[in-house]
Short mmCIF file of C-alpha atoms in Angstrom, two decimals:
data_model
loop_
_atom_site.label_atom_id
_atom_site.label_comp_id
_atom_site.label_asym_id
_atom_site.label_seq_id
_atom_site.Cartn_x
_atom_site.Cartn_y
_atom_site.Cartn_z
CA UNK A 1 -32.73 -8.43 -49.92
CA UNK A 2 -32.60 -12.25 -49.27
CA UNK A 3 -29.69 -12.42 -51.77
CA UNK A 4 -27.60 -10.07 -49.69
CA UNK A 5 -28.05 -12.03 -46.51
CA UNK A 6 -27.03 -15.33 -48.34
CA UNK A 7 -23.85 -13.54 -49.59
CA UNK A 8 -23.10 -12.44 -45.93
CA UNK A 9 -23.82 -15.93 -44.91
CA UNK A 10 -21.43 -17.40 -47.35
CA UNK A 11 -18.73 -14.75 -46.72
CA UNK A 12 -19.14 -15.56 -42.93
CA UNK A 13 -18.65 -19.32 -43.72
CA UNK A 14 -15.58 -18.77 -45.66
CA UNK A 15 -13.92 -16.62 -42.99
CA UNK A 16 -14.93 -19.07 -40.18
CA UNK A 17 -15.37 -22.54 -41.31
CA UNK A 18 -17.57 -24.52 -38.92
CA UNK A 19 -16.93 -28.22 -37.80
CA UNK A 20 -19.70 -30.44 -38.78
CA UNK A 21 -20.61 -31.01 -35.01
CA UNK A 22 -21.18 -27.24 -34.40
CA UNK A 23 -24.60 -25.92 -34.36
CA UNK A 24 -25.31 -22.20 -34.81
CA UNK A 25 -28.32 -20.66 -33.67
CA UNK A 26 -28.07 -17.78 -35.95
CA UNK A 27 -28.12 -19.52 -39.23
CA UNK A 28 -30.44 -17.96 -41.84
CA UNK A 29 -33.55 -19.90 -42.24
CA UNK A 30 -35.80 -19.71 -45.41
CA UNK A 31 -38.45 -17.81 -43.52
CA UNK A 32 -36.40 -14.69 -42.48
CA UNK A 33 -32.91 -13.36 -42.11
CA UNK A 34 -31.32 -13.24 -38.56
CA UNK A 35 -27.58 -12.57 -39.76
CA UNK A 36 -26.08 -9.07 -40.03
CA UNK A 37 -22.66 -7.52 -40.70
CA UNK A 38 -21.66 -7.89 -37.29
CA UNK A 39 -21.55 -11.83 -37.76
CA UNK A 40 -18.74 -11.52 -40.05
CA UNK A 41 -15.18 -12.35 -38.49
CA UNK A 42 -14.17 -14.57 -35.90
CA UNK A 43 -16.83 -15.46 -33.19
CA UNK A 44 -16.84 -12.99 -30.31
CA UNK A 45 -16.01 -14.41 -26.74
CA UNK A 46 -18.76 -14.01 -24.18
CA UNK A 47 -17.75 -11.83 -21.44
CA UNK A 48 -18.16 -13.14 -18.04
CA UNK A 49 -20.60 -10.87 -16.19
CA UNK A 50 -19.70 -12.01 -12.67
CA UNK A 51 -16.02 -10.74 -13.29
CA UNK A 52 -17.13 -7.26 -14.37
CA UNK A 53 -19.68 -7.21 -11.47
CA UNK A 54 -16.82 -8.33 -9.03
CA UNK A 55 -14.77 -5.38 -10.10
CA UNK A 56 -17.26 -2.86 -9.87
CA UNK A 57 -18.54 -3.94 -6.48
CA UNK A 58 -14.88 -3.83 -5.18
CA UNK A 59 -14.75 -0.25 -6.50
CA UNK A 60 -18.14 0.60 -5.09
CA UNK A 61 -17.22 -0.85 -1.51
CA UNK A 62 -13.64 0.38 -1.45
CA UNK A 63 -13.07 3.45 0.61
CA UNK A 64 -9.82 4.37 -0.81
CA UNK A 65 -9.42 7.96 -2.05
CA UNK A 66 -6.57 7.11 -4.25
CA UNK A 67 -5.72 4.26 -6.72
CA UNK A 68 -2.63 2.48 -6.51
CA UNK A 69 -0.97 4.18 -9.35
CA UNK A 70 -1.61 7.65 -7.99
CA UNK A 71 0.52 7.11 -4.74
CA UNK A 72 4.12 8.64 -5.24
CA UNK A 73 6.74 5.97 -5.16
CA UNK A 74 9.82 8.11 -5.21
CA UNK A 75 10.20 8.04 -1.37
CA UNK A 76 10.58 4.66 0.24
CA UNK A 77 10.07 5.16 3.99
CA UNK A 78 9.07 2.08 6.00
CA UNK A 79 8.83 3.28 9.66
CA UNK A 80 6.21 1.12 10.99
CA UNK A 81 8.45 -0.40 13.57
CA UNK A 82 10.07 2.79 14.44
CA UNK A 83 9.32 3.64 18.35
CA UNK A 84 10.21 7.47 17.88
CA UNK A 85 7.35 9.83 18.11
CA UNK A 86 6.48 12.44 15.43
CA UNK A 87 7.27 15.93 16.63
CA UNK A 88 4.69 18.85 16.57
CA UNK A 89 5.11 20.73 13.31
CA UNK A 90 3.29 23.74 11.25
CA UNK A 91 3.00 24.58 7.64
CA UNK A 92 3.04 28.37 6.81
CA UNK A 93 2.72 29.98 3.23
CA UNK A 94 4.23 33.44 2.88
CA UNK A 95 4.45 36.09 0.17
CA UNK A 96 7.09 38.67 -0.95
CA UNK A 97 5.08 41.87 -1.12
CA UNK A 98 6.17 45.52 -1.85
CA UNK A 99 4.46 48.85 -1.24
CA UNK A 100 2.84 48.62 -4.50
CA UNK A 101 1.00 45.37 -3.51
CA UNK A 102 -0.14 46.57 0.02
CA UNK A 103 -1.07 50.30 -0.82
CA UNK A 104 -1.69 50.64 -4.49
CA UNK A 105 -2.81 47.10 -5.01
CA UNK A 106 -1.00 47.00 -8.45
CA UNK A 107 0.09 43.34 -8.26
CA UNK A 108 -1.73 40.48 -9.12
CA UNK A 109 -1.21 38.85 -5.81
CA UNK A 110 -4.18 37.83 -3.60
CA UNK A 111 -4.37 35.94 -0.07
CA UNK A 112 -4.49 32.63 -1.44
CA UNK A 113 -1.79 30.25 -1.27
CA UNK A 114 -1.60 30.23 -5.22
CA UNK A 115 0.26 33.67 -4.92
CA UNK A 116 2.65 32.46 -2.10
CA UNK A 117 6.34 32.17 -2.88
CA UNK A 118 7.68 30.31 0.24
CA UNK A 119 6.67 27.66 2.37
CA UNK A 120 7.88 27.66 6.15
CA UNK A 121 7.87 24.38 7.95
CA UNK A 122 8.38 24.79 11.86
CA UNK A 123 9.06 21.74 13.86
CA UNK A 124 9.32 21.80 17.53
CA UNK A 125 11.98 19.42 18.70
CA UNK A 126 11.89 19.62 22.56
CA UNK A 127 15.02 18.39 24.45
CA UNK A 128 16.79 18.14 21.14
CA UNK A 129 20.18 19.93 20.05
CA UNK A 130 21.07 21.12 16.47
CA UNK A 131 23.85 18.55 16.10
CA UNK A 132 21.13 15.39 16.69
CA UNK A 133 18.97 16.58 13.80
CA UNK A 134 19.43 14.83 10.37
CA UNK A 135 17.33 16.81 7.68
CA UNK A 136 16.79 15.61 3.72
CA UNK A 137 14.65 17.74 1.86
CA UNK A 138 13.38 16.66 -1.88
CA UNK A 139 11.25 18.43 -4.24
CA UNK A 140 8.04 16.96 -2.72
CA UNK A 141 8.99 15.31 0.46
CA UNK A 142 10.77 16.40 3.90
CA UNK A 143 12.41 13.82 6.09
CA UNK A 144 13.66 14.72 9.77
CA UNK A 145 15.27 12.32 11.83
CA UNK A 146 16.78 12.78 15.48
CA UNK A 147 17.21 10.24 18.44
CA UNK A 148 13.85 11.08 19.89
CA UNK A 149 11.72 12.33 16.91
CA UNK A 150 10.93 11.35 13.31
CA UNK A 151 9.08 13.33 10.57
CA UNK A 152 8.40 12.03 7.13
CA UNK A 153 6.33 14.71 5.54
CA UNK A 154 4.78 14.93 1.94
CA UNK A 155 4.87 18.61 0.81
CA UNK A 156 1.78 20.38 -0.27
CA UNK A 157 3.66 21.78 -3.52
CA UNK A 158 6.78 21.21 -5.16
CA UNK A 159 9.69 23.04 -3.81
CA UNK A 160 13.06 24.13 -4.81
CA UNK A 161 14.79 21.58 -2.49
CA UNK A 162 18.55 22.96 -3.30
CA UNK A 163 17.97 26.31 -2.19
CA UNK A 164 16.26 26.08 0.89
CA UNK A 165 17.12 27.83 4.41
CA UNK A 166 17.08 26.10 7.71
CA UNK A 167 17.41 27.75 10.99
CA UNK A 168 17.67 26.21 14.48
CA UNK A 169 16.09 28.33 17.41
CA UNK A 170 17.94 27.48 20.55
CA UNK A 171 15.71 28.94 22.92
CA UNK A 172 12.40 27.56 21.44
CA UNK A 173 14.05 24.33 20.37
CA UNK A 174 12.49 24.77 17.27
CA UNK A 175 13.69 24.23 13.68
CA UNK A 176 12.47 26.50 10.93
CA UNK A 177 12.81 25.51 7.33
CA UNK A 178 12.01 28.06 4.47
CA UNK A 179 11.82 26.52 0.90
CA UNK A 180 10.68 28.43 -2.30
CA UNK A 181 7.57 27.00 -3.77
CA UNK A 182 7.84 26.11 -7.47
CA UNK A 183 4.76 25.89 -9.61
CA UNK A 184 4.29 25.38 -13.26
CA UNK A 185 2.56 28.82 -13.99
CA UNK A 186 4.57 30.90 -11.34
CA UNK A 187 5.30 33.44 -13.92
CA UNK A 188 1.67 34.65 -13.49
CA UNK A 189 2.03 35.56 -10.10
CA UNK A 190 4.98 38.06 -10.51
#
């Protein structure tokens, strides 16, 4: 078997010619074989253990719940210097049910939000009129602005932003926005 080790050593020398001043600790000696097929090819760079330990320590010590690549970048809202306050709001899910669902329980709907078709956002805007409100709804984001209030809200589910419905309740000074929830497997809840 010593002949096999010599062949590997010669092949390694052909692929990686050494300078005369380099000394290799893994050379084959006459007493034994310390070379194997992993020694063939260019020399492997030694990884700096401190770099990998630093990265793992940063991840372990970090209290972040998301990585930078998981944060949505489609909305650019920089309101850190905006003095307007956030209004009180409430999110409610609703279902379209029929008598078959209620009395006969023939449908596949349940009480969870997975079976809900609509998302209603109720926003209380005291001392505000309907003409003062600016509303922009995107598939995953709702942006409301008025002279006294601002609301930048990521929605819990993707919605149909083009076919929503907004109603202003003048008595309660409240804006009700109803949006149709869109899910990938919505056909299962019908």
